[in-house]
Short mmCIF file of C-alpha atoms in Angstrom, two decimals:
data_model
loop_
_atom_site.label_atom_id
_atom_site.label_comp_id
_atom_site.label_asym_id
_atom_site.label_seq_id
_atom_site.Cartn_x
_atom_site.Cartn_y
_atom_site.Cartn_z
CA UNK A 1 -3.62 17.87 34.98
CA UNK A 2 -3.26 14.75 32.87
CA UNK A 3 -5.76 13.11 30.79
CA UNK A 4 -6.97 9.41 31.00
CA UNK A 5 -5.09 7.48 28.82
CA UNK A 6 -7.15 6.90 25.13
CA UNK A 7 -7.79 3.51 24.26
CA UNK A 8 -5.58 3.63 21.42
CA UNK A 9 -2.37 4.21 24.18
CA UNK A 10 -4.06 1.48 26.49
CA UNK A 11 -4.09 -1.14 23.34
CA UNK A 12 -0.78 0.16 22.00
CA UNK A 13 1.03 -0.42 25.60
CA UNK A 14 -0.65 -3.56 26.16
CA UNK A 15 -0.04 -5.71 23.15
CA UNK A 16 3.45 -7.47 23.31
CA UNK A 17 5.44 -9.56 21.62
CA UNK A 18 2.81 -12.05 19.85
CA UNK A 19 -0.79 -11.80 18.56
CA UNK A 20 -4.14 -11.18 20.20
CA UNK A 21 -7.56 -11.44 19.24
CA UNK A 22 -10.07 -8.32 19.73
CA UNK A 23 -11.63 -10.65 22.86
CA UNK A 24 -8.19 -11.08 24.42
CA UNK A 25 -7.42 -7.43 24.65
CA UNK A 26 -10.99 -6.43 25.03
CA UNK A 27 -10.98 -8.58 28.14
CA UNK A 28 -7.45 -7.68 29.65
CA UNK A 29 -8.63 -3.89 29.22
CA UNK A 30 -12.17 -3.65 29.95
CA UNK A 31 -13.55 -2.49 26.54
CA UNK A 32 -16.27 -3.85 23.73
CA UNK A 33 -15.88 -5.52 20.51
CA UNK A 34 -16.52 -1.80 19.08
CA UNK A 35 -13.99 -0.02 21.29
CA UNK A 36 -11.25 -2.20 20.67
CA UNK A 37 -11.84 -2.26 17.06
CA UNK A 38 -12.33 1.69 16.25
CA UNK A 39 -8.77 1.95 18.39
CA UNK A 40 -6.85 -0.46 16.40
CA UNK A 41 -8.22 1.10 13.28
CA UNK A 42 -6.54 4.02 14.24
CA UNK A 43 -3.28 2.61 15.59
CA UNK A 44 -3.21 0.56 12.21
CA UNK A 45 -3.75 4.31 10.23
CA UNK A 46 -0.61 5.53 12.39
CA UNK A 47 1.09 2.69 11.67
CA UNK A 48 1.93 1.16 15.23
CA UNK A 49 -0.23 -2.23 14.94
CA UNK A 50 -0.99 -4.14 11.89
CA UNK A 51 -3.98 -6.89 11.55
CA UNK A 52 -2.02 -10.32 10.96
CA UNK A 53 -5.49 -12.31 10.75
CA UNK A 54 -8.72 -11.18 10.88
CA UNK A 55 -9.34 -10.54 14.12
CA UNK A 56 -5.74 -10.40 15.45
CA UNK A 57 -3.37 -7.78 15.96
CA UNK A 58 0.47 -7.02 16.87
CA UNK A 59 2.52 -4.01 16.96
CA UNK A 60 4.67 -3.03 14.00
CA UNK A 61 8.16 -2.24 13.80
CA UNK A 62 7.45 1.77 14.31
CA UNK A 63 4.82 0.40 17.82
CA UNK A 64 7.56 -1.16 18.94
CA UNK A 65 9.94 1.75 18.96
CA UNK A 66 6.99 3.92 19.96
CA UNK A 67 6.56 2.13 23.06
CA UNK A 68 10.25 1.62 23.85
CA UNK A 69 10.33 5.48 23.15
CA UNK A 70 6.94 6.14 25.60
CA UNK A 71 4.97 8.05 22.93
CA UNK A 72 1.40 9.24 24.35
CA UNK A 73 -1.31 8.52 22.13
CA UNK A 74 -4.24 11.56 23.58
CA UNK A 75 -7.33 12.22 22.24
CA UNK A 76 -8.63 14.66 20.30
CA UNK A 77 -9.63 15.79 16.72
CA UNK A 78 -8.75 13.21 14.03
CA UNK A 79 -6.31 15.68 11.88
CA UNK A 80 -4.28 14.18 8.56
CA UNK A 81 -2.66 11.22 8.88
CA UNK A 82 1.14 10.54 8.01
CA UNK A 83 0.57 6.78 7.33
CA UNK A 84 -0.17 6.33 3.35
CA UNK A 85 -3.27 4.86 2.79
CA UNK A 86 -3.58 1.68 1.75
CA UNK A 87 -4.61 1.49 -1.63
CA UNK A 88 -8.26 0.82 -2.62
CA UNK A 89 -9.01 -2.62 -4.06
CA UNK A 90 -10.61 -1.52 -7.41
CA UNK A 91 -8.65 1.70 -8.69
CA UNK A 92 -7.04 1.73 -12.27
CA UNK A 93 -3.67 1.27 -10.74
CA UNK A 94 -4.64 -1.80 -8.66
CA UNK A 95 -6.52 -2.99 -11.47
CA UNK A 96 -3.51 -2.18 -14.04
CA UNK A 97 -0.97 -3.81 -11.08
CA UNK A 98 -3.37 -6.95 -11.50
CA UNK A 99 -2.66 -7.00 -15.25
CA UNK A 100 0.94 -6.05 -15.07
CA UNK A 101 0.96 -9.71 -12.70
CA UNK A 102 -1.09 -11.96 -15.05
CA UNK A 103 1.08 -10.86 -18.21
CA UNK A 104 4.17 -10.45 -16.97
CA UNK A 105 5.68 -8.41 -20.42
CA UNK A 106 3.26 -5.87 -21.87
CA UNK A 107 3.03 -2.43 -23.44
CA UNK A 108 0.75 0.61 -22.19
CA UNK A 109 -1.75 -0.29 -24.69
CA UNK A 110 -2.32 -4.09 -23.37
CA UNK A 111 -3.21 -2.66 -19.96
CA UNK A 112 -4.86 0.16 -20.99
CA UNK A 113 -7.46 -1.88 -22.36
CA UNK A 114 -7.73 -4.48 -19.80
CA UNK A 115 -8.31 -2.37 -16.62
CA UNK A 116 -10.02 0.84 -18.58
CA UNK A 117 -13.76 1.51 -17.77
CA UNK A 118 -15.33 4.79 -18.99
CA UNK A 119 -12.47 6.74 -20.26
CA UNK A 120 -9.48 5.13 -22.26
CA UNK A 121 -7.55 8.03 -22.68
CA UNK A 122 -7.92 9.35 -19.09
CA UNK A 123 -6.34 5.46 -18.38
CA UNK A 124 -3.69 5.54 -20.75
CA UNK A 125 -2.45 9.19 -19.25
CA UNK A 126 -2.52 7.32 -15.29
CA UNK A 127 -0.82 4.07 -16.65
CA UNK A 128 2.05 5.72 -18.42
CA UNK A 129 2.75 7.86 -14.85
CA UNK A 130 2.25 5.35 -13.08
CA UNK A 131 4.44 2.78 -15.19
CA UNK A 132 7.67 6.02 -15.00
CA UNK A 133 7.28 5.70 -11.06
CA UNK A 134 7.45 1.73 -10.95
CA UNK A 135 10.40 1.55 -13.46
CA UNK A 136 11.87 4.02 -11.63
CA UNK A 137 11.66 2.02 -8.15
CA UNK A 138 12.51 -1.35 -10.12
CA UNK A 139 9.28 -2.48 -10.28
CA UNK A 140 9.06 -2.85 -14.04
CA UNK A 141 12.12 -3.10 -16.42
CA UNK A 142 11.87 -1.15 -20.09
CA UNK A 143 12.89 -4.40 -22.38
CA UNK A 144 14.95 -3.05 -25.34
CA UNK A 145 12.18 -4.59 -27.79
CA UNK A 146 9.50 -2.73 -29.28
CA UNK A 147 5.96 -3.66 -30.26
CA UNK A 148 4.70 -2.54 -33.82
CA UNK A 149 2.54 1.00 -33.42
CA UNK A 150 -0.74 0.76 -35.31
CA UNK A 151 -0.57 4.17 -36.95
CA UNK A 152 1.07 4.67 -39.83
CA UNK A 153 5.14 6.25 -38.89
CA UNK A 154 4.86 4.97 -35.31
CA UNK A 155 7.84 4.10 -34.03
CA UNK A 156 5.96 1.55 -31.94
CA UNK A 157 4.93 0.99 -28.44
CA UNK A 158 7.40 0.36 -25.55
CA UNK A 159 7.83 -3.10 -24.21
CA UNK A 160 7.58 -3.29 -20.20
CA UNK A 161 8.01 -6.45 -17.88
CA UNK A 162 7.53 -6.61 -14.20
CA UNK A 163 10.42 -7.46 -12.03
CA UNK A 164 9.60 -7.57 -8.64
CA UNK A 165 6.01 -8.92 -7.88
CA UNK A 166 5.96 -8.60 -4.11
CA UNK A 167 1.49 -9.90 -3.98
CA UNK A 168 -1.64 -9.14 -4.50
CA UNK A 169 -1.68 -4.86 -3.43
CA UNK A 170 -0.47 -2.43 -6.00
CA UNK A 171 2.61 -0.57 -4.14
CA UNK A 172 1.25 3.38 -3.38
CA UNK A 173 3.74 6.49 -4.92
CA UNK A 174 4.05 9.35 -2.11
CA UNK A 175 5.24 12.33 -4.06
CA UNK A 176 6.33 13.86 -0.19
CA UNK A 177 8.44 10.79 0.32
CA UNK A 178 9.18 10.07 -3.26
CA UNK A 179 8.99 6.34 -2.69
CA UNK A 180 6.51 3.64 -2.90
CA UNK A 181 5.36 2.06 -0.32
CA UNK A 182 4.64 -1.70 -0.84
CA UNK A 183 1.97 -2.98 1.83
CA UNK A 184 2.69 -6.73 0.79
CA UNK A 185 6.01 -6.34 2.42
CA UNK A 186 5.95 -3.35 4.55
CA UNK A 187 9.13 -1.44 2.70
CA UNK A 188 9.56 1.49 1.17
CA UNK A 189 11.43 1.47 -2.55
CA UNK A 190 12.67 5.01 -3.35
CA UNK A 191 12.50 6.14 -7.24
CA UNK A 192 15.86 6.72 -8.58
CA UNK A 193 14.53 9.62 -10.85
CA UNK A 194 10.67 10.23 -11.00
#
């Protein structure tokens, strides 16, 4: 016995080569504003269709092999997802990515205090992880330059300056894949030694 078809597969199968609106494939395949947009949220989570506009979609890369390969999206539970999420628009990394952007050279301390909102030290712990992963995928360069410490004996603070600026979306670290994966451009950089 086979199942009906989810509207996920239906939308998957019928998008081709270009970009249609939510009307244009709600009309070709019978279904509402709402049903067309709950399926492409989860064919965008799986990473088969990506949103190019509001409004409009078209298959990725990995929809395009998935239909030249004749996967079968079925229903059922909504389990983990493989796809990394994109990030969220106001975490300290996005916020710190922001920063790294506008200053273009800066030490742990400069961004610390910029994107920090309740707990400094907490932010200075997550920016100095984060800012090992993204010199270790080229993001951000260690200049040889150091910045006075303020305590007395510091050997000073480490100069950083960002290399590749791909937009506006801090890239996401996946400790499974041990990459990041940068949703300006699509592309995963690995880490050389995280």
């Amino acid at each position: 016995m086979t199942s009906e078809p989810t509207n996920q597969h239906r939308i998957l199968y019928h998008l081709g080569d270009g970009c249609e609106v939510i009307a244009q494939i709600g009309e070709a395949l019978n279904l509402n504003h709402t049903q067309v947009g709950k399926a492409a949220c989860g064919l965008i989570a799986s990473g088969y269709i990506e949103r190019v506009e509001r409004g409009c979609f078209q298959l990725t890369e990995a929809g395009v092999q998935a239909v030249a390969s004749g996967v079968r999206i079925c229903g059922g539970g909504s389990g983990p997802t493989k796809s990394i999420r994109k990030p969220s628009r106001n975490t300290i990394r996005q916020r710190a990515w922001r920063a790294m952007q506008i200053h273009r050279e800066f030490t742990v301390p400069d961004i610390a205090m910029v994107v920090s909102r309740a707990d400094p030290p907490k932010a200075y712990k997550s920016l100095h992880g984060f800012l090992r992963q993204l010199v270790a995928a080229g993001y951000v360069m260690r200049t040889a330059r150091k910045v006075p410490g303020t305590a007395s004996g510091s050997n000073g603070f480490n100069r950083f300056r960002l290399i590749r600026d791909t937009g506006p979306r801090a890239p996401v670290y996946s400790h499974k894949r041990g990459s990041f994966h940068d949703f300006n451009t699509g592309k995963d950089w690995p880490c050389k030694q995280v």
